[in-house]
Coordinates of C-alpha atoms in Angstrom, one line a residue:
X1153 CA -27.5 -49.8 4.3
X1154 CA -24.5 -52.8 4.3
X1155 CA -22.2 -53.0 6.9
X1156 CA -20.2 -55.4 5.5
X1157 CA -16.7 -54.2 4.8
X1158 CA -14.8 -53.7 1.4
X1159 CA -13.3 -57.0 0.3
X1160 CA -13.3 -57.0 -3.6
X1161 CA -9.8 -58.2 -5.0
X1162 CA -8.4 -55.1 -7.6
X1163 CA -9.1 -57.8 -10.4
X1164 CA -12.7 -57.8 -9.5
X1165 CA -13.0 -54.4 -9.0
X1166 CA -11.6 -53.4 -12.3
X1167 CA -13.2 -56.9 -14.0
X1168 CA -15.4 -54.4 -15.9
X1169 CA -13.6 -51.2 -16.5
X1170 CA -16.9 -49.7 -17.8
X1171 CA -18.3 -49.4 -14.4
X1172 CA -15.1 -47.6 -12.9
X1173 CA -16.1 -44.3 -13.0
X1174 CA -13.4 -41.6 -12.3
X1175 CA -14.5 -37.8 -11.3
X1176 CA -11.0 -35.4 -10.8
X1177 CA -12.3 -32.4 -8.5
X1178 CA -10.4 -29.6 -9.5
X1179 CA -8.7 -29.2 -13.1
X1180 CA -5.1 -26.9 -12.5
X1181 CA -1.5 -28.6 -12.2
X1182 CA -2.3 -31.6 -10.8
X1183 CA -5.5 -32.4 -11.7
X1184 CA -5.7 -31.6 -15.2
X1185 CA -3.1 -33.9 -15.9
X1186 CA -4.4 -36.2 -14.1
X1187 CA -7.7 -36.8 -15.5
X1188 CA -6.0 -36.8 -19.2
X1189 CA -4.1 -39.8 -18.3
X1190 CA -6.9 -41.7 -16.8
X1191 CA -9.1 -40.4 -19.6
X1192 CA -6.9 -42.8 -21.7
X1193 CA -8.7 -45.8 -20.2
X1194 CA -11.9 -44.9 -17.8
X1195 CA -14.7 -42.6 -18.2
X1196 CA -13.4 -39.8 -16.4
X1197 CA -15.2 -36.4 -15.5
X1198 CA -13.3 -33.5 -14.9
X1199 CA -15.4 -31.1 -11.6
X1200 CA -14.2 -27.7 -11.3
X1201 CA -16.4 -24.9 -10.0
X1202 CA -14.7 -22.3 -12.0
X1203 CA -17.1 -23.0 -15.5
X1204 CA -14.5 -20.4 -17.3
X1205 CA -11.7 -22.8 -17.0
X1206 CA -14.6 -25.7 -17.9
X1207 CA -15.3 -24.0 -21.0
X1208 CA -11.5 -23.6 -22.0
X1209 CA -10.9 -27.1 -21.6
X1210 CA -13.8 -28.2 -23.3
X1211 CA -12.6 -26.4 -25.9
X1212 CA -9.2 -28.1 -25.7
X1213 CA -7.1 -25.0 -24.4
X1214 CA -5.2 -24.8 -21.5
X1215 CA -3.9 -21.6 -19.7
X1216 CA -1.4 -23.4 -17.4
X1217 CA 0.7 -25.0 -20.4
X1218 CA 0.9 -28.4 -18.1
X1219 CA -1.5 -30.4 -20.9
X1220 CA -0.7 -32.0 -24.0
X1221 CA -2.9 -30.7 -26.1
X1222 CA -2.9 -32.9 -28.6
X1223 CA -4.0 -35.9 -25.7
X1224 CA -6.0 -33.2 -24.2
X1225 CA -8.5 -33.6 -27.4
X1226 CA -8.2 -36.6 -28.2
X1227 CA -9.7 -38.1 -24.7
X1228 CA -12.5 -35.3 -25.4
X1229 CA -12.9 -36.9 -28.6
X1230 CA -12.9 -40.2 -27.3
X1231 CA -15.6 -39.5 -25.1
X1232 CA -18.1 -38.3 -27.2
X1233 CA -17.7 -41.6 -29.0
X1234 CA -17.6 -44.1 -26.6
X1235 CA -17.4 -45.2 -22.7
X1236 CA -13.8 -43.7 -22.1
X1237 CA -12.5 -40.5 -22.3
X1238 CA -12.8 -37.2 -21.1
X1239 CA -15.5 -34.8 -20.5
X1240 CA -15.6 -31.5 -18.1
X1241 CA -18.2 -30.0 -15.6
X1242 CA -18.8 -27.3 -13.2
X1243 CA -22.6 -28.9 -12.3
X1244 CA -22.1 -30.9 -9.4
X1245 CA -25.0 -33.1 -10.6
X1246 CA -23.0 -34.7 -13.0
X1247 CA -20.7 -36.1 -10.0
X1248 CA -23.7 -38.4 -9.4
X1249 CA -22.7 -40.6 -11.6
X1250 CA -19.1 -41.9 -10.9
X1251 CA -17.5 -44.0 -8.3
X1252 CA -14.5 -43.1 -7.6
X1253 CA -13.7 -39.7 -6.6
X1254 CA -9.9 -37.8 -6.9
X1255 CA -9.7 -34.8 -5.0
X1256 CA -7.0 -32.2 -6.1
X1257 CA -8.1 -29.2 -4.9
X1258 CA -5.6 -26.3 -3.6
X1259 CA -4.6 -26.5 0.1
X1260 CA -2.8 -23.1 0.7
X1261 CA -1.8 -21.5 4.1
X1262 CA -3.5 -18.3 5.5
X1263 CA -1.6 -15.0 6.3
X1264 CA -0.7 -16.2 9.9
X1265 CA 1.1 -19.1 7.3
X1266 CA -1.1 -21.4 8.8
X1267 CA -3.3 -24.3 6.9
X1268 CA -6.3 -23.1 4.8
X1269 CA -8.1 -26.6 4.4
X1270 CA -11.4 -24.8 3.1
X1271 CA -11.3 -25.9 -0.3
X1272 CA -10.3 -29.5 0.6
X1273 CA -13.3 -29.9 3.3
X1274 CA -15.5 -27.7 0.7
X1275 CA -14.6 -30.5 -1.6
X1276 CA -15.2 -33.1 0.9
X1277 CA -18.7 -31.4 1.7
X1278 CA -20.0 -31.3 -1.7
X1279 CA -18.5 -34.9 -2.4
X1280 CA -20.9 -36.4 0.5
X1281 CA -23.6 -35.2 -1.0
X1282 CA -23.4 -37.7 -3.8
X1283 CA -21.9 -40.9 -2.0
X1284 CA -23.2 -44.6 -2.5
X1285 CA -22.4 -47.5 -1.1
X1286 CA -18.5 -48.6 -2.0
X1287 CA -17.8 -45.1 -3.6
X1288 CA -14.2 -44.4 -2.6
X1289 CA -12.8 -40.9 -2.0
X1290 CA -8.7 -40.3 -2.7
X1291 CA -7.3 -37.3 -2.0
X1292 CA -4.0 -35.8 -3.8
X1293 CA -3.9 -32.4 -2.0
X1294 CA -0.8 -31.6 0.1
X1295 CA -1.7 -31.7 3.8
X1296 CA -0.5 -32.9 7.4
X1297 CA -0.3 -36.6 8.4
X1298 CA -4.2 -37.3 9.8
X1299 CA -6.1 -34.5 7.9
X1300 CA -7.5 -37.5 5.9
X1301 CA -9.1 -39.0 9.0
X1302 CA -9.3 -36.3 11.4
X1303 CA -10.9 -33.8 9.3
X1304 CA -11.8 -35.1 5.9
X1305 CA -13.7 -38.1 6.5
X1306 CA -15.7 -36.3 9.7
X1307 CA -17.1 -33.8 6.9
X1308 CA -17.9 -37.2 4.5
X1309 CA -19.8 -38.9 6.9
X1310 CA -21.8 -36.0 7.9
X1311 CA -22.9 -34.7 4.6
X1312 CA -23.4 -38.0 3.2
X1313 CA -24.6 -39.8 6.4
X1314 CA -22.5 -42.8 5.6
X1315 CA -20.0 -44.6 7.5
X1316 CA -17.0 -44.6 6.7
X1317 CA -15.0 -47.9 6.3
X1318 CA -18.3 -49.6 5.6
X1319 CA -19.9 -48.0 3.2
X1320 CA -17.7 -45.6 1.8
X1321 CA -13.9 -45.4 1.6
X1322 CA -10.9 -43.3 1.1
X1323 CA -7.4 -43.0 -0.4
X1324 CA -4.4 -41.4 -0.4
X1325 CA -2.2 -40.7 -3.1
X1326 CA 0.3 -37.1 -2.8
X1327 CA 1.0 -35.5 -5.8
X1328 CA 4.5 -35.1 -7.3
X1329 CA 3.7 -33.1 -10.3
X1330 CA 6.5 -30.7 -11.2
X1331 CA 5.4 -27.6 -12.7
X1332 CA 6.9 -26.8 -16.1
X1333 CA 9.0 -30.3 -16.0
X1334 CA 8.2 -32.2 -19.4
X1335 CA 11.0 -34.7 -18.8
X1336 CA 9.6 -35.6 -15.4
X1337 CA 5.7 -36.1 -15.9
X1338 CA 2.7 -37.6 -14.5
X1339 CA 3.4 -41.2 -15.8
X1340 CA 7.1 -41.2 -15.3
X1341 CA 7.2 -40.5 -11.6
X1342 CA 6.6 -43.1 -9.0
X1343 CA 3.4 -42.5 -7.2
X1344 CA 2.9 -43.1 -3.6
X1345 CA -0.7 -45.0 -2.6
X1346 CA -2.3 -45.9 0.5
X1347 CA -6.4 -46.5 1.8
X1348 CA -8.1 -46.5 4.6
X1349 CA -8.4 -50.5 4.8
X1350 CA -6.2 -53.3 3.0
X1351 CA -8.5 -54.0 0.4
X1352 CA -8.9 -50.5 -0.8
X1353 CA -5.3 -49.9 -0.1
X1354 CA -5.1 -52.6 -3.3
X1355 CA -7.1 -51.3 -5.6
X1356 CA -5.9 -47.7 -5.3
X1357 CA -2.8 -48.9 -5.6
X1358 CA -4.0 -51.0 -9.2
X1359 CA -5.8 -48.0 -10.3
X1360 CA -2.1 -45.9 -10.1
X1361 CA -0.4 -48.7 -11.3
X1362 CA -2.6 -48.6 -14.6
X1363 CA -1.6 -45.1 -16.0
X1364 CA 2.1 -44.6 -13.8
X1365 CA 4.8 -46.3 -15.8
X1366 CA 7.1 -45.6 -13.4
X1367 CA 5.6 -47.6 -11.0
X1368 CA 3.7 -47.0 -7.5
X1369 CA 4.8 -47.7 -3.8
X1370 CA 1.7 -48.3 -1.6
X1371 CA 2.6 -47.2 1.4
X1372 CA 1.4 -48.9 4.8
X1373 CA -1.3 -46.5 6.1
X1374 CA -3.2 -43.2 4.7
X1375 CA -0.6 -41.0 7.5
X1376 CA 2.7 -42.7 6.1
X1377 CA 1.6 -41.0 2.4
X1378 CA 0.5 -38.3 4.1
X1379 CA 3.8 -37.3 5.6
X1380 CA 6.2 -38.9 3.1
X1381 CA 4.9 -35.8 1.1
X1382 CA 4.9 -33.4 3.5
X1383 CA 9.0 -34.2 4.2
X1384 CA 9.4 -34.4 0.4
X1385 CA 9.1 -30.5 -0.1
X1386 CA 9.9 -29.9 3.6
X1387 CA 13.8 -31.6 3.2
X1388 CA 14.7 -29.6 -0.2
X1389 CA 13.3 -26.6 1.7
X1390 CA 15.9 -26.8 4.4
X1391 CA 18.8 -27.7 2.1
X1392 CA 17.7 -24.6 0.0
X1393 CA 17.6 -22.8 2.7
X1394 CA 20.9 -23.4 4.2
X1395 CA 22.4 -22.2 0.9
X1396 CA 20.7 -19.0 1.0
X1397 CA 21.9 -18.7 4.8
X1398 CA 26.0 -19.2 2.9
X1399 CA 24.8 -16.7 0.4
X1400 CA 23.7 -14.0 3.2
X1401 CA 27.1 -15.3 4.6
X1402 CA 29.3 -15.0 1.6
X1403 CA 27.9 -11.4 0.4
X1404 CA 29.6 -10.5 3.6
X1405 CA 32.5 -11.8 2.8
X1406 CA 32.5 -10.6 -1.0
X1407 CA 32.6 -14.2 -2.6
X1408 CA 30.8 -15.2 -4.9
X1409 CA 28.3 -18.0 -3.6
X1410 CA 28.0 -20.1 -7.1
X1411 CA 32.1 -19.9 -7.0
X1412 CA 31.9 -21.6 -3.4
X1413 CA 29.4 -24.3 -4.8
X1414 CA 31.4 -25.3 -8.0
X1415 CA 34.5 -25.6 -5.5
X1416 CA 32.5 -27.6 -2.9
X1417 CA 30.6 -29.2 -6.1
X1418 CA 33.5 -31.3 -6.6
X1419 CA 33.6 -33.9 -3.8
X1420 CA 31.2 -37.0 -5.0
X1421 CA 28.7 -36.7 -2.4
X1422 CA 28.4 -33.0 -2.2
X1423 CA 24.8 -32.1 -3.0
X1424 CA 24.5 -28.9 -5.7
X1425 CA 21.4 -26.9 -4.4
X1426 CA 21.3 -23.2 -5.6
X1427 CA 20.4 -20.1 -3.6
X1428 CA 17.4 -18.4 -5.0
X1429 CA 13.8 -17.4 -4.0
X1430 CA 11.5 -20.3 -3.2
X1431 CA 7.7 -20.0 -3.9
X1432 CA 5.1 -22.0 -5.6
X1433 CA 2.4 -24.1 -4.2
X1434 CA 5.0 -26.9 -2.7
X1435 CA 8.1 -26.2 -1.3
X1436 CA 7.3 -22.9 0.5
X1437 CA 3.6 -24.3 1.5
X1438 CA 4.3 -27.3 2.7
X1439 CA 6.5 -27.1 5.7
X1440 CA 4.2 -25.2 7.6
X1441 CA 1.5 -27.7 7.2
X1442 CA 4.0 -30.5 8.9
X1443 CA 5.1 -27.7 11.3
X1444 CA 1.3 -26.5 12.3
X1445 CA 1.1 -30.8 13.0
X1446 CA 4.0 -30.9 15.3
X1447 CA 3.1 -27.5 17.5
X1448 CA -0.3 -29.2 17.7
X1449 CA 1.4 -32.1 19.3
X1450 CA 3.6 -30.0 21.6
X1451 CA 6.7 -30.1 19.7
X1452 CA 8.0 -26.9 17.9
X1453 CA 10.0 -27.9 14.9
X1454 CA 13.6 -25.5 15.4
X1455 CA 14.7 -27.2 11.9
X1456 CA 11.7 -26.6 9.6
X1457 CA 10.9 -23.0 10.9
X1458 CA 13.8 -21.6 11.0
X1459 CA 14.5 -22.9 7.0
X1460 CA 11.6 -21.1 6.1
X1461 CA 12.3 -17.9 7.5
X1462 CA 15.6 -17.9 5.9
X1463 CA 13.5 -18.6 1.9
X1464 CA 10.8 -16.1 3.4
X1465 CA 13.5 -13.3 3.5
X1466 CA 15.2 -13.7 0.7
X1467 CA 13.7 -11.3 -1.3
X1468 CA 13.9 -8.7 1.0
X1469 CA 17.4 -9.4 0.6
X1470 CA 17.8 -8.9 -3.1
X1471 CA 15.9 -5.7 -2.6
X1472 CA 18.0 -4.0 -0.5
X1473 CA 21.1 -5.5 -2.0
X1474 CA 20.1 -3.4 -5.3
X1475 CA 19.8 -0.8 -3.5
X1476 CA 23.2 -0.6 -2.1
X1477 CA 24.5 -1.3 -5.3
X1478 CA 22.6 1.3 -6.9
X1479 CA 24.0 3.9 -4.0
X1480 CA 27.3 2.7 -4.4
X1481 CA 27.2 3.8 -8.3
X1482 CA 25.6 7.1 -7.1
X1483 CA 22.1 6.8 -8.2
X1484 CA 19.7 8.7 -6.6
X1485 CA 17.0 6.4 -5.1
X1486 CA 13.6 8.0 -4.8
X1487 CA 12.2 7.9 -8.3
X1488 CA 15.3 5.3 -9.6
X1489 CA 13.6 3.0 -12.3
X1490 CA 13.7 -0.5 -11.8
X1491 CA 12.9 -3.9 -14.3
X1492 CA 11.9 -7.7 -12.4
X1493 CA 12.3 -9.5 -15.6
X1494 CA 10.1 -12.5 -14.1
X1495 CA 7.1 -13.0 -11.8
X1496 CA 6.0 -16.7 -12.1
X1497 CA 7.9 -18.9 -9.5
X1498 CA 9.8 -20.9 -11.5
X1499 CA 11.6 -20.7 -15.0
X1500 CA 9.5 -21.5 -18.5
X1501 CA 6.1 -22.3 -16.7
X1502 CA 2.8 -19.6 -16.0
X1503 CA 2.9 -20.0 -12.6
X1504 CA 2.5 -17.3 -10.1
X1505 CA 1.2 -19.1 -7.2
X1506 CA 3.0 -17.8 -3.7
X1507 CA 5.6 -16.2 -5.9
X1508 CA 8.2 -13.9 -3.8
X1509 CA 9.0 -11.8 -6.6
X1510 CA 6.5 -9.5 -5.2
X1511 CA 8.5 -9.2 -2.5
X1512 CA 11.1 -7.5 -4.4
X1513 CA 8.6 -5.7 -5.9
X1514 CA 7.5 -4.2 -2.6
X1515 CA 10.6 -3.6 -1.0
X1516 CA 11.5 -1.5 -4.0
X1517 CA 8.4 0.5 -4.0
X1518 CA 9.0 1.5 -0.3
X1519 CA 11.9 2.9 -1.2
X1520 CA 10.0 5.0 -3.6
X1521 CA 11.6 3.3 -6.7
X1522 CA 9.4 3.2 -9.8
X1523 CA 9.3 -0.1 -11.0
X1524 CA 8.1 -2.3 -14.2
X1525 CA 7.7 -6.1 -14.2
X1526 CA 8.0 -7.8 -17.3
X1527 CA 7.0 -11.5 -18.1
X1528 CA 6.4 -13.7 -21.5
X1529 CA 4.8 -16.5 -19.5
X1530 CA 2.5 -15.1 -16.8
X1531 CA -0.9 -14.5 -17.6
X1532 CA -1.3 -10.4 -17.2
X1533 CA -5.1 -11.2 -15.9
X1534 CA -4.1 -13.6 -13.6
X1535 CA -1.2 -11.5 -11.9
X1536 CA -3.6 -8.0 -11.8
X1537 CA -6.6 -10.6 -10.1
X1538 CA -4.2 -12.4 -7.5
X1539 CA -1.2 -9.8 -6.9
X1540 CA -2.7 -6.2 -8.1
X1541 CA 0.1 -6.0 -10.6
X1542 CA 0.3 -4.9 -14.1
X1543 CA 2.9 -6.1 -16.6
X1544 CA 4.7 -4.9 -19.1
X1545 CA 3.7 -5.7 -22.7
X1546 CA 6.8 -5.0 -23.9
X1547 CA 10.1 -3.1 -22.6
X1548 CA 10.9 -0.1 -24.2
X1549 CA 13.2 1.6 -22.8
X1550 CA 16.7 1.9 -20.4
X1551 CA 16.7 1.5 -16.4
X1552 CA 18.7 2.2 -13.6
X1553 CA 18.6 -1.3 -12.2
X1554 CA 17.5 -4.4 -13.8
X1555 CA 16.9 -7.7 -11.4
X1556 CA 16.5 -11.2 -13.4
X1557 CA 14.3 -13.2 -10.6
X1558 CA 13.1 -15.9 -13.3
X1559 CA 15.3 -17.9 -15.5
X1560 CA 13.1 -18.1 -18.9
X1561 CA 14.7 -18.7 -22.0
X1562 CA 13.1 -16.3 -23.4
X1563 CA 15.3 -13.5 -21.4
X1564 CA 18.7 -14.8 -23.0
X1565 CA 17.2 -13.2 -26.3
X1566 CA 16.9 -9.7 -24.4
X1567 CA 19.6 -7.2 -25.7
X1568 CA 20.2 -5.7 -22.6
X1569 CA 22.5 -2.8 -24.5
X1570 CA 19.5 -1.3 -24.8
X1571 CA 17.5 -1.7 -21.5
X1572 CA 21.0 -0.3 -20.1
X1573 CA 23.1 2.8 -20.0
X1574 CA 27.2 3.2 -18.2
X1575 CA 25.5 3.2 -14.9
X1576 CA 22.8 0.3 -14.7
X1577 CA 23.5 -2.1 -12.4
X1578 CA 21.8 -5.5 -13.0
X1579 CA 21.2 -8.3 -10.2
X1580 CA 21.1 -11.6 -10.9
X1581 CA 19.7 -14.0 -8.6
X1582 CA 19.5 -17.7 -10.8
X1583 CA 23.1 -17.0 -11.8
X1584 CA 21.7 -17.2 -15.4
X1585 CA 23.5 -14.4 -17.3
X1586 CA 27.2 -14.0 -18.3
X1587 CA 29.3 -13.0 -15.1
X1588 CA 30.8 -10.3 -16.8
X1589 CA 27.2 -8.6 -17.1
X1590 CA 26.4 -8.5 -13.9
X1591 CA 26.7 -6.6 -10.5
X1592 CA 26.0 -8.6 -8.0
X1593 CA 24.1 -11.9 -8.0
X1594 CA 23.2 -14.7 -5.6

């Protein structure tokens, strides 16, 4: 077993790009993409231990929208022609064969809104298993600055019974992909780098810097990437936050909050955030994992917390809003019927991950409400599996209250004459419909 350290220069490393040998461990936003682009010039595997979504991307489909599907198949092509391209795998076997390993697994937080890491160190676990000797592990997945030393590498060196730093090494490299975007991609987005010593540091950073056309930043040490992340989602969370404190403000007040912002909008270095309901993987993950750091290093972050437990009650808010506006019209309540057109987190994209248009959705149940969700992009299966929740195939008839949570495009096609009747009231919380429509709104 060597003991010598990594010192290979990036152009002998990637001198023979037939022996780089990329595997992408987990294959949904971030990794998907991921592997097509590199797919474009390596031999890249895509893992996932799901084989369903193997077999659907073998087949060149994808259910969350974020692949272009004509690269998509051509890399699969590619590969069954030649040394690059693409080809998928839920056998962990087939990991035994590549070098380089991407990890992009999910790191959620538990219902204490604390850090899961167990798919990341599941990852990290099977991963050891199939180390050699200047195999280098980089890892994508959102967490707090050190979880790629303290708890990572530990679980590396134990299933793989290597040592780190001289015979295997590691990487960081955040992800910045932006659900739904298809202005702001993958390759268009400067990507942050960083590994565990300088000469990795290097060639991470040339691997990056040969599919990101935007460029790449390396980034002095594996915690800096770490946390430059971590305060990415973490700052827009507390600016969205304080404009959904001014909305609970200005509801009081009876102003309009988007009236206040296009006022305020007009001084040049006035920043425009909307208020609105913030879910997804990112923004309303992420400060708690650079919140759980600091309380573990006897600080307790006023800022960050108290951000997210303004976003973590705003839809409680829009809930009970619609019901006061559905008193003040004198409907009765118990047995009212309501429509969420929207469940996915964001506008024009599938996904439903830590969405808190369920939080409508239970607030108006406790009131005894009966109420339908309706959604063109989410996956029906998906939202029963993960929420419990059935959507609506199609909407059919009239409602007392009708709340717009999502801004698709598809909803400005609705002719709400006939979801409506004199005494529907209809809450808008993106500010996406014509004012004169609408009851109340964000």
């Amino acid at each position: 077993m060597s003991t010598e350290q990594f010192t290979k220069t990036p152009a002998e490393y990637f001198k023979t790009p037939d022996l780089v040998k990329i595997a992408i461990i987990g294959l949904g936003y971030v990794g998907l993409p991921l592997a097509i682009e590199f797919a474009k010039k390596y031999d890249v595997l895509g893992f996932d231990i799901n084989p369903d979504r193997v077999d659907e991307l073998s087949k060149g489909e994808d259910r969350t929208r974020e692949a272009h599907i004509g690269d998509l198949n051509k890399v699969i092509a590619s590969r069954k022609n030649g040394a690059t391209g693409l080809c998928f795998s839920a056998n962990k076997s087939s990991l035994s064969d590549y070098n380089i390993f991407i990890v992009t697994v999910p790191t959620p937080i538990n219902q204490f809104k604390s850090p899961d890491l167990t798919p990341l160190l599941k990852a990290s676990a099977m991963l050891g298993g199939f180390l050699k000797q200047d195999d280098i592990v980089i890892y994508e997945s959102t967490v707090y600055p050190g979880c790629t030393e303290d708890d990572c590498v530990p679980v590396l060196e134990e299933a793989s019974g290597l040592k780190f730093n001289q015979n295997f090494y590691v990487g960081y490299s955040p992800e910045r992909i932006n659900p739904g975007d298809k202005v702001n991609t993958l390759t268009t987005i400067k990507k942050v780098t960083s590994g565990s010593t300088p000469a990795i540091a290097e060639v991470v950073n040339h691997l990056y810097q040969s599919i990101i056309t935007a460029g790449t930043h390396k980034a002095p040490s594996l915690k800096v990437a770490e946390a430059s992340k971590a305060i990415e989602n973490a700052q827009r969370d507390v600016n969205i936050s304080f404009v959904n404190e001014l909305a609970l403000i200005f509801d009081r007040l009876g102003i309009d909050t988007n009236d206040v912002l296009d006022a305020a909008g007009t001084k040049w270095n006035f920043l425009k955030y909307k208020p609105g309901l913030v879910g997804g993987h990112c923004i309303g993950v992420d400060p708690y994992y650079l919140a759980h750091k600091a309380e573990s290093l006897g600080y307790h972050p006023e800022v960050i917390l108290s951000g997210r437990r303004v976003n973590d009650n705003m839809g409680f808010f829009v809930a009970n809003k619609v019901i006061k506006l559905l008193i003040n019209k004198g409907h009765k309540i118990l047995g009212a019927k309501a429509l969420i057109l929207g469940i996915t987190f964001k506008e024009n994209c599938p996904d439903i991950r830590n969405t808190k248009v369920v939080d409508i959705y239970s607030e108006l149940k406790q009131f005894g409400m009966d109420v339908d969700i309706y959604d063109p992009w989410a996956d029906k299966m998906e939202v029963k599996r993960e929420y419990d929740l059935d959507l609506l195939a199609n909407i059919e008839h009239s409602y007392d209250a009708i709340i717009l949570t999502v801004a698709h495009e598809e909803f400005h096609s609705i002719d709400f004459k006939k979801l409506t009747n004199n005494n529907t009231i209809i809450f808008d919380t993106k500010a996406f419909l014509e004012r004169s429509m609408v009851d109340g709104r964000l």
